[in-house]
């Protein structure tokens, strides 16, 4: 019998712990093949420092609470393994695997996490090491290729649509001209910003303009579009992706200040909403504010169930001999919505990016087509029932390390 180790990486989502639950529960169910299920504390970086826990420490109530607990129960990291597979870190990692009798390695995360899965699986293959290495997708950005969607996107899309709707109601109380600019996460892929279209309930409802990074942003055209919208509506909601850019590729946020860089070399994009707020105030002279949506907590029942299903499917696939794969979602039908889990070669996925199809972006880059609505609506359905105590949700909390 072999042991299983699992970690979480990158930014948390509303359902990353649902995937963790799926892996743990299926690992416990497969006791004939898996003796222990270990959790890496703070991802592979923490594992390298010897920080992990035996998931048998979880009582059943805590395990079940994972299904609706936001954040990342095991803690996360943003740690990039070296591109050179001859680096000393790889034999060190696999030595730790051998010492712990690890036969199954699972990593829940987005693009950079799938890069980790790819490197580890390629190293294992090159050295004939029988450790099965699998990726469980997670990203609110929905930008992983070869999968219909990713766990985390549905919940975040639900949060965006609900928040935009509520902000629109708040902005409409006065009968004076106003603009509210809502900045939504999305560096190169505008899936989350596109979800703001789900807030509309009737023709000409807010948001009146939606801008994604897949289309070039022109400041003068933006101002002209606002003036045109004012002809039929006083209170305008505009949704923009943080990564919108002009025709030369310059991020709009860079017009205000230089963007920083994270540990992976990605520009840290914030501030395009504030920049556009000042632009509108200076040029149009109307009441204007900007709002940034950067934390999502509301969970879609569909998303939570699928996330757990992805984790469980990954375990059964690894036990059957699969390695170097990422669990994918395959949509069989829109109406009724039917989804199945599949497997894809992680080497084809990492370091790639799925963007919103250009045919789903309409009206010269200011609106979203019905095709996106048909795609996204099934993913935001339902809300899981939260266990409650004293009026507050009961979540799973990991005990502090000694």
GROMACS .gro file of C-alpha atoms in nm:
model
  402
    1UNK     CA    1   0.000   0.000   0.000
    2UNK     CA    2   0.109   0.353  -0.075
    3UNK     CA    3   0.027   0.692   0.077
    4UNK     CA    4  -0.128   0.996  -0.086
    5UNK     CA    5  -0.021   1.358  -0.039
    6UNK     CA    6  -0.221   1.660  -0.148
    7UNK     CA    7  -0.156   2.034  -0.151
    8UNK     CA    8  -0.328   2.358  -0.245
    9UNK     CA    9  -0.156   2.634  -0.438
   10UNK     CA   10  -0.221   2.984  -0.565
   11UNK     CA   11  -0.511   3.207  -0.468
   12UNK     CA   12  -0.800   3.051  -0.276
   13UNK     CA   13  -1.149   3.015  -0.422
   14UNK     CA   14  -1.490   2.947  -0.273
   15UNK     CA   15  -1.464   2.578  -0.364
   16UNK     CA   16  -1.094   2.484  -0.348
   17UNK     CA   17  -1.171   2.306  -0.022
   18UNK     CA   18  -1.451   2.114  -0.194
   19UNK     CA   19  -1.187   1.962  -0.424
   20UNK     CA   20  -0.972   1.889  -0.119
   21UNK     CA   21  -1.273   1.717   0.038
   22UNK     CA   22  -1.322   1.505  -0.275
   23UNK     CA   23  -0.961   1.384  -0.271
   24UNK     CA   24  -0.958   1.313   0.104
   25UNK     CA   25  -1.294   1.136   0.110
   26UNK     CA   26  -1.211   0.918  -0.192
   27UNK     CA   27  -0.867   0.848  -0.045
   28UNK     CA   28  -1.032   0.725   0.275
   29UNK     CA   29  -1.276   0.515   0.071
   30UNK     CA   30  -0.987   0.344  -0.110
   31UNK     CA   31  -0.822   0.209   0.205
   32UNK     CA   32  -0.718  -0.111   0.025
   33UNK     CA   33  -0.486   0.094  -0.199
   34UNK     CA   34  -0.412   0.403   0.014
   35UNK     CA   35  -0.293   0.375   0.374
   36UNK     CA   36  -0.256   0.744   0.467
   37UNK     CA   37  -0.374   1.071   0.317
   38UNK     CA   38  -0.135   1.354   0.400
   39UNK     CA   39  -0.192   1.724   0.349
   40UNK     CA   40   0.092   1.962   0.259
   41UNK     CA   41   0.081   2.273   0.477
   42UNK     CA   42   0.129   2.576   0.247
   43UNK     CA   43   0.173   2.369  -0.065
   44UNK     CA   44   0.492   2.223  -0.198
   45UNK     CA   45   0.696   2.499  -0.036
   46UNK     CA   46   0.574   2.394   0.308
   47UNK     CA   47   0.623   2.027   0.222
   48UNK     CA   48   0.989   2.097   0.142
   49UNK     CA   49   1.017   2.244   0.492
   50UNK     CA   50   0.869   1.927   0.641
   51UNK     CA   51   0.526   2.073   0.713
   52UNK     CA   52   0.238   1.834   0.655
   53UNK     CA   53  -0.049   1.670   0.845
   54UNK     CA   54  -0.219   1.332   0.847
   55UNK     CA   55  -0.576   1.396   0.734
   56UNK     CA   56  -0.699   1.118   0.964
   57UNK     CA   57  -0.673   1.388   1.232
   58UNK     CA   58  -0.993   1.539   1.090
   59UNK     CA   59  -1.315   1.439   1.260
   60UNK     CA   60  -1.612   1.377   1.032
   61UNK     CA   61  -1.778   1.712   1.109
   62UNK     CA   62  -1.465   1.904   1.013
   63UNK     CA   63  -1.420   1.699   0.697
   64UNK     CA   64  -1.779   1.762   0.590
   65UNK     CA   65  -1.745   2.132   0.671
   66UNK     CA   66  -1.464   2.155   0.413
   67UNK     CA   67  -1.728   2.137   0.141
   68UNK     CA   68  -1.853   2.488   0.223
   69UNK     CA   69  -1.544   2.647   0.381
   70UNK     CA   70  -1.386   2.932   0.182
   71UNK     CA   71  -1.013   2.993   0.167
   72UNK     CA   72  -0.755   2.714   0.150
   73UNK     CA   73  -0.774   2.483   0.453
   74UNK     CA   74  -0.418   2.354   0.414
   75UNK     CA   75  -0.279   2.696   0.335
   76UNK     CA   76  -0.133   2.793   0.000
   77UNK     CA   77   0.188   2.915  -0.159
   78UNK     CA   78   0.316   3.076  -0.475
   79UNK     CA   79   0.630   2.874  -0.535
   80UNK     CA   80   0.771   2.809  -0.880
   81UNK     CA   81   0.978   2.496  -0.928
   82UNK     CA   82   1.294   2.545  -1.138
   83UNK     CA   83   1.260   2.492  -1.513
   84UNK     CA   84   1.580   2.285  -1.508
   85UNK     CA   85   1.478   1.934  -1.406
   86UNK     CA   86   1.840   1.868  -1.308
   87UNK     CA   87   1.807   2.112  -1.019
   88UNK     CA   88   1.882   1.963  -0.676
   89UNK     CA   89   1.530   2.035  -0.554
   90UNK     CA   90   1.383   1.747  -0.754
   91UNK     CA   91   1.580   1.457  -0.603
   92UNK     CA   92   1.518   1.619  -0.262
   93UNK     CA   93   1.141   1.618  -0.320
   94UNK     CA   94   1.133   1.260  -0.443
   95UNK     CA   95   1.353   1.149  -0.156
   96UNK     CA   96   1.088   1.290   0.078
   97UNK     CA   97   0.822   1.105  -0.119
   98UNK     CA   98   1.015   0.781  -0.077
   99UNK     CA   99   1.065   0.835   0.296
  100UNK     CA  100   0.689   0.888   0.339
  101UNK     CA  101   0.598   0.601   0.103
  102UNK     CA  102   0.412   0.843  -0.124
  103UNK     CA  103   0.262   0.680  -0.431
  104UNK     CA  104   0.014   0.953  -0.520
  105UNK     CA  105   0.073   1.328  -0.542
  106UNK     CA  106  -0.215   1.571  -0.596
  107UNK     CA  107  -0.198   1.945  -0.647
  108UNK     CA  108  -0.503   2.170  -0.656
  109UNK     CA  109  -0.446   2.495  -0.839
  110UNK     CA  110  -0.441   2.699  -1.155
  111UNK     CA  111  -0.196   2.749  -1.438
  112UNK     CA  112   0.121   2.781  -1.229
  113UNK     CA  113   0.016   2.480  -1.021
  114UNK     CA  114  -0.031   2.271  -1.335
  115UNK     CA  115   0.325   2.375  -1.425
  116UNK     CA  116   0.435   2.214  -1.098
  117UNK     CA  117   0.241   1.895  -1.182
  118UNK     CA  118   0.401   1.889  -1.526
  119UNK     CA  119   0.756   1.922  -1.394
  120UNK     CA  120   0.714   1.661  -1.124
  121UNK     CA  121   0.551   1.411  -1.359
  122UNK     CA  122   0.822   1.462  -1.621
  123UNK     CA  123   1.096   1.414  -1.362
  124UNK     CA  124   0.929   1.096  -1.235
  125UNK     CA  125   0.898   0.960  -1.590
  126UNK     CA  126   1.260   1.042  -1.672
  127UNK     CA  127   1.383   0.856  -1.362
  128UNK     CA  128   1.134   0.566  -1.372
  129UNK     CA  129   0.983   0.666  -1.038
  130UNK     CA  130   0.641   0.517  -0.973
  131UNK     CA  131   0.468   0.816  -0.814
  132UNK     CA  132   0.142   0.908  -0.985
  133UNK     CA  133   0.111   1.283  -1.012
  134UNK     CA  134  -0.221   1.453  -1.081
  135UNK     CA  135  -0.356   1.806  -1.110
  136UNK     CA  136  -0.699   1.913  -0.984
  137UNK     CA  137  -0.801   2.239  -1.157
  138UNK     CA  138  -0.881   2.549  -0.957
  139UNK     CA  139  -0.906   2.906  -1.075
  140UNK     CA  140  -1.173   3.172  -1.065
  141UNK     CA  141  -1.018   3.313  -1.383
  142UNK     CA  142  -1.146   3.013  -1.585
  143UNK     CA  143  -0.838   3.037  -1.807
  144UNK     CA  144  -0.718   2.675  -1.809
  145UNK     CA  145  -0.740   2.518  -2.155
  146UNK     CA  146  -0.881   2.175  -2.245
  147UNK     CA  147  -1.161   2.197  -1.990
  148UNK     CA  148  -1.510   2.341  -2.029
  149UNK     CA  149  -1.463   2.543  -1.711
  150UNK     CA  150  -1.272   2.534  -1.385
  151UNK     CA  151  -1.390   2.483  -1.026
  152UNK     CA  152  -1.405   2.824  -0.864
  153UNK     CA  153  -1.528   3.012  -1.169
  154UNK     CA  154  -1.897   2.936  -1.116
  155UNK     CA  155  -1.891   3.064  -0.759
  156UNK     CA  156  -1.694   3.375  -0.853
  157UNK     CA  157  -1.925   3.441  -1.149
  158UNK     CA  158  -2.223   3.414  -0.912
  159UNK     CA  159  -2.057   3.663  -0.676
  160UNK     CA  160  -1.980   3.907  -0.959
  161UNK     CA  161  -2.333   3.896  -1.101
  162UNK     CA  162  -2.495   3.936  -0.758
  163UNK     CA  163  -2.259   4.217  -0.657
  164UNK     CA  164  -2.307   4.409  -0.981
  165UNK     CA  165  -2.682   4.379  -0.940
  166UNK     CA  166  -2.667   4.515  -0.584
  167UNK     CA  167  -2.430   4.799  -0.677
  168UNK     CA  168  -2.664   4.889  -0.962
  169UNK     CA  169  -2.960   4.911  -0.724
  170UNK     CA  170  -2.758   5.132  -0.491
  171UNK     CA  171  -2.649   5.361  -0.775
  172UNK     CA  172  -3.002   5.410  -0.906
  173UNK     CA  173  -3.155   5.578  -0.602
  174UNK     CA  174  -3.084   5.934  -0.724
  175UNK     CA  175  -3.212   6.081  -1.049
  176UNK     CA  176  -2.885   6.254  -1.136
  177UNK     CA  177  -2.620   6.154  -1.385
  178UNK     CA  178  -2.368   5.915  -1.233
  179UNK     CA  179  -2.117   5.653  -1.342
  180UNK     CA  180  -2.004   5.357  -1.130
  181UNK     CA  181  -1.698   5.174  -1.263
  182UNK     CA  182  -1.656   4.820  -1.130
  183UNK     CA  183  -1.309   4.673  -1.170
  184UNK     CA  184  -1.309   4.291  -1.178
  185UNK     CA  185  -1.021   4.045  -1.170
  186UNK     CA  186  -0.887   3.919  -1.503
  187UNK     CA  187  -0.536   3.981  -1.633
  188UNK     CA  188  -0.560   3.848  -1.989
  189UNK     CA  189  -0.887   3.654  -1.975
  190UNK     CA  190  -1.214   3.835  -1.913
  191UNK     CA  191  -1.435   3.547  -1.803
  192UNK     CA  192  -1.520   3.700  -1.466
  193UNK     CA  193  -1.595   4.043  -1.606
  194UNK     CA  194  -1.813   3.885  -1.872
  195UNK     CA  195  -2.016   3.729  -1.590
  196UNK     CA  196  -2.138   4.078  -1.497
  197UNK     CA  197  -2.380   4.049  -1.790
  198UNK     CA  198  -2.575   3.796  -1.581
  199UNK     CA  199  -2.686   4.084  -1.359
  200UNK     CA  200  -2.911   4.227  -1.632
  201UNK     CA  201  -3.282   4.169  -1.590
  202UNK     CA  202  -3.421   4.366  -1.886
  203UNK     CA  203  -3.311   4.555  -2.198
  204UNK     CA  204  -3.089   4.858  -2.124
  205UNK     CA  205  -3.037   4.734  -1.767
  206UNK     CA  206  -2.695   4.778  -1.603
  207UNK     CA  207  -2.416   4.713  -1.666
  208UNK     CA  208  -2.447   4.923  -1.982
  209UNK     CA  209  -2.084   4.869  -2.089
  210UNK     CA  210  -1.855   4.570  -2.034
  211UNK     CA  211  -1.487   4.574  -2.130
  212UNK     CA  212  -1.265   4.263  -2.145
  213UNK     CA  213  -0.889   4.236  -2.202
  214UNK     CA  214  -0.955   4.030  -2.516
  215UNK     CA  215  -1.051   4.355  -2.696
  216UNK     CA  216  -0.844   4.675  -2.720
  217UNK     CA  217  -0.969   4.961  -2.503
  218UNK     CA  218  -0.986   5.312  -2.645
  219UNK     CA  219  -1.035   5.591  -2.393
  220UNK     CA  220  -1.201   5.834  -2.632
  221UNK     CA  221  -1.446   5.569  -2.754
  222UNK     CA  222  -1.520   5.484  -2.393
  223UNK     CA  223  -1.612   5.844  -2.311
  224UNK     CA  224  -1.824   5.869  -2.626
  225UNK     CA  225  -2.008   5.549  -2.532
  226UNK     CA  226  -2.087   5.689  -2.189
  227UNK     CA  227  -2.233   6.005  -2.339
  228UNK     CA  228  -2.447   5.795  -2.573
  229UNK     CA  229  -2.574   5.585  -2.281
  230UNK     CA  230  -2.668   5.897  -2.088
  231UNK     CA  231  -2.927   5.971  -2.356
  232UNK     CA  232  -3.144   5.686  -2.224
  233UNK     CA  233  -3.023   5.632  -1.866
  234UNK     CA  234  -2.890   5.851  -1.584
  235UNK     CA  235  -2.718   5.593  -1.364
  236UNK     CA  236  -2.458   5.394  -1.556
  237UNK     CA  237  -2.269   5.087  -1.439
  238UNK     CA  238  -1.954   4.998  -1.632
  239UNK     CA  239  -1.763   4.674  -1.571
  240UNK     CA  240  -1.395   4.649  -1.666
  241UNK     CA  241  -1.133   4.376  -1.634
  242UNK     CA  242  -0.823   4.475  -1.442
  243UNK     CA  243  -0.617   4.380  -1.748
  244UNK     CA  244  -0.782   4.603  -2.012
  245UNK     CA  245  -0.524   4.756  -2.243
  246UNK     CA  246  -0.498   4.989  -2.541
  247UNK     CA  247  -0.414   4.891  -2.899
  248UNK     CA  248  -0.042   4.912  -2.820
  249UNK     CA  249  -0.073   4.664  -2.537
  250UNK     CA  250  -0.028   4.918  -2.256
  251UNK     CA  251  -0.242   4.830  -1.955
  252UNK     CA  252  -0.483   5.110  -1.871
  253UNK     CA  253  -0.372   5.095  -1.508
  254UNK     CA  254  -0.021   5.184  -1.624
  255UNK     CA  255  -0.144   5.527  -1.729
  256UNK     CA  256  -0.183   5.602  -1.359
  257UNK     CA  257   0.121   5.426  -1.209
  258UNK     CA  258   0.379   5.158  -1.278
  259UNK     CA  259   0.256   4.806  -1.209
  260UNK     CA  260   0.453   4.584  -0.975
  261UNK     CA  261   0.559   4.227  -1.053
  262UNK     CA  262   0.474   3.910  -0.855
  263UNK     CA  263   0.692   3.607  -0.786
  264UNK     CA  264   0.609   3.453  -1.125
  265UNK     CA  265   0.695   3.771  -1.318
  266UNK     CA  266   0.330   3.866  -1.380
  267UNK     CA  267   0.245   4.235  -1.359
  268UNK     CA  268   0.033   4.311  -1.054
  269UNK     CA  269  -0.262   4.488  -1.209
  270UNK     CA  270  -0.470   4.719  -0.994
  271UNK     CA  271  -0.599   5.067  -1.046
  272UNK     CA  272  -0.761   5.082  -1.390
  273UNK     CA  273  -1.098   5.150  -1.226
  274UNK     CA  274  -0.958   5.443  -1.027
  275UNK     CA  275  -0.784   5.578  -1.337
  276UNK     CA  276  -1.107   5.564  -1.538
  277UNK     CA  277  -1.295   5.723  -1.248
  278UNK     CA  278  -1.065   6.025  -1.264
  279UNK     CA  279  -1.085   6.033  -1.644
  280UNK     CA  280  -1.466   6.042  -1.643
  281UNK     CA  281  -1.475   6.306  -1.368
  282UNK     CA  282  -1.230   6.530  -1.553
  283UNK     CA  283  -1.379   6.491  -1.899
  284UNK     CA  284  -1.754   6.451  -1.840
  285UNK     CA  285  -1.797   6.635  -1.512
  286UNK     CA  286  -2.049   6.387  -1.368
  287UNK     CA  287  -2.068   6.207  -1.036
  288UNK     CA  288  -1.844   5.901  -1.058
  289UNK     CA  289  -1.701   5.634  -0.832
  290UNK     CA  290  -1.503   5.315  -0.877
  291UNK     CA  291  -1.543   4.984  -0.696
  292UNK     CA  292  -1.299   4.692  -0.700
  293UNK     CA  293  -1.427   4.335  -0.667
  294UNK     CA  294  -1.134   4.126  -0.553
  295UNK     CA  295  -1.267   3.876  -0.296
  296UNK     CA  296  -1.530   3.615  -0.365
  297UNK     CA  297  -1.708   3.419  -0.094
  298UNK     CA  298  -2.051   3.327  -0.230
  299UNK     CA  299  -2.060   2.966  -0.336
  300UNK     CA  300  -2.260   2.805  -0.615
  301UNK     CA  301  -2.399   2.462  -0.531
  302UNK     CA  302  -2.318   2.340  -0.882
  303UNK     CA  303  -1.959   2.457  -0.843
  304UNK     CA  304  -1.914   2.298  -0.500
  305UNK     CA  305  -2.047   1.960  -0.616
  306UNK     CA  306  -1.833   1.961  -0.931
  307UNK     CA  307  -1.521   2.057  -0.736
  308UNK     CA  308  -1.564   1.760  -0.503
  309UNK     CA  309  -1.636   1.536  -0.801
  310UNK     CA  310  -1.311   1.648  -0.966
  311UNK     CA  311  -1.111   1.557  -0.656
  312UNK     CA  312  -1.267   1.213  -0.625
  313UNK     CA  313  -1.227   1.142  -0.997
  314UNK     CA  314  -0.859   1.231  -0.976
  315UNK     CA  315  -0.803   0.972  -0.702
  316UNK     CA  316  -0.982   0.691  -0.886
  317UNK     CA  317  -0.789   0.776  -1.203
  318UNK     CA  318  -0.452   0.771  -1.027
  319UNK     CA  319  -0.528   0.437  -0.864
  320UNK     CA  320  -0.613   0.299  -1.208
  321UNK     CA  321  -0.267   0.400  -1.330
  322UNK     CA  322  -0.303   0.754  -1.465
  323UNK     CA  323  -0.030   1.014  -1.405
  324UNK     CA  324   0.076   1.348  -1.551
  325UNK     CA  325  -0.288   1.440  -1.607
  326UNK     CA  326  -0.527   1.715  -1.506
  327UNK     CA  327  -0.891   1.642  -1.432
  328UNK     CA  328  -1.108   1.823  -1.687
  329UNK     CA  329  -1.477   1.900  -1.724
  330UNK     CA  330  -1.653   1.784  -2.038
  331UNK     CA  331  -1.993   1.943  -2.103
  332UNK     CA  332  -2.235   1.700  -2.261
  333UNK     CA  333  -2.541   1.925  -2.272
  334UNK     CA  334  -2.655   2.281  -2.190
  335UNK     CA  335  -3.028   2.209  -2.144
  336UNK     CA  336  -3.040   2.008  -1.933
  337UNK     CA  337  -2.690   2.082  -1.807
  338UNK     CA  338  -2.481   1.765  -1.802
  339UNK     CA  339  -2.111   1.754  -1.717
  340UNK     CA  340  -1.865   1.465  -1.692
  341UNK     CA  341  -1.508   1.449  -1.568
  342UNK     CA  342  -1.227   1.365  -1.808
  343UNK     CA  343  -0.846   1.367  -1.815
  344UNK     CA  344  -0.604   1.578  -2.016
  345UNK     CA  345  -0.226   1.575  -2.051
  346UNK     CA  346  -0.106   1.841  -1.807
  347UNK     CA  347   0.192   1.919  -2.031
  348UNK     CA  348  -0.048   2.054  -2.293
  349UNK     CA  349  -0.226   2.273  -2.036
  350UNK     CA  350   0.039   2.445  -1.827
  351UNK     CA  351   0.161   2.785  -1.942
  352UNK     CA  352  -0.133   2.818  -2.181
  353UNK     CA  353  -0.430   3.052  -2.138
  354UNK     CA  354  -0.793   3.023  -2.244
  355UNK     CA  355  -0.952   3.354  -2.330
  356UNK     CA  356  -1.313   3.450  -2.396
  357UNK     CA  357  -1.394   3.369  -2.763
  358UNK     CA  358  -1.390   3.685  -2.974
  359UNK     CA  359  -1.733   3.597  -3.115
  360UNK     CA  360  -1.872   3.629  -2.762
  361UNK     CA  361  -1.760   3.994  -2.745
  362UNK     CA  362  -2.002   4.228  -2.924
  363UNK     CA  363  -2.079   4.595  -2.998
  364UNK     CA  364  -1.718   4.693  -3.072
  365UNK     CA  365  -1.587   4.538  -2.753
  366UNK     CA  366  -1.844   4.685  -2.513
  367UNK     CA  367  -2.087   4.395  -2.462
  368UNK     CA  368  -2.128   4.020  -2.422
  369UNK     CA  369  -2.318   3.779  -2.649
  370UNK     CA  370  -2.602   3.547  -2.555
  371UNK     CA  371  -2.369   3.251  -2.615
  372UNK     CA  372  -2.173   3.342  -2.302
  373UNK     CA  373  -2.494   3.368  -2.098
  374UNK     CA  374  -2.596   3.020  -2.215
  375UNK     CA  375  -2.250   2.894  -2.119
  376UNK     CA  376  -2.232   3.057  -1.775
  377UNK     CA  377  -2.587   3.033  -1.638
  378UNK     CA  378  -2.574   2.659  -1.553
  379UNK     CA  379  -2.255   2.714  -1.354
  380UNK     CA  380  -2.402   2.955  -1.099
  381UNK     CA  381  -2.711   2.758  -1.003
  382UNK     CA  382  -2.803   2.691  -0.640
  383UNK     CA  383  -2.643   2.771  -0.308
  384UNK     CA  384  -2.520   2.498  -0.077
  385UNK     CA  385  -2.681   2.479   0.265
  386UNK     CA  386  -2.431   2.605   0.520
  387UNK     CA  387  -2.414   2.451   0.866
  388UNK     CA  388  -2.495   2.732   1.111
  389UNK     CA  389  -2.426   2.807   1.476
  390UNK     CA  390  -2.528   3.121   1.664
  391UNK     CA  391  -2.628   3.287   1.338
  392UNK     CA  392  -2.293   3.231   1.166
  393UNK     CA  393  -2.168   2.968   0.921
  394UNK     CA  394  -1.965   2.682   1.066
  395UNK     CA  395  -1.636   2.646   0.881
  396UNK     CA  396  -1.344   2.405   0.906
  397UNK     CA  397  -1.048   2.558   1.089
  398UNK     CA  398  -0.703   2.404   1.099
  399UNK     CA  399  -0.540   2.403   1.439
  400UNK     CA  400  -0.233   2.632   1.465
  401UNK     CA  401   0.097   2.453   1.425
  402UNK     CA  402   0.310   2.413   1.735
   0.00000   0.00000   0.00000
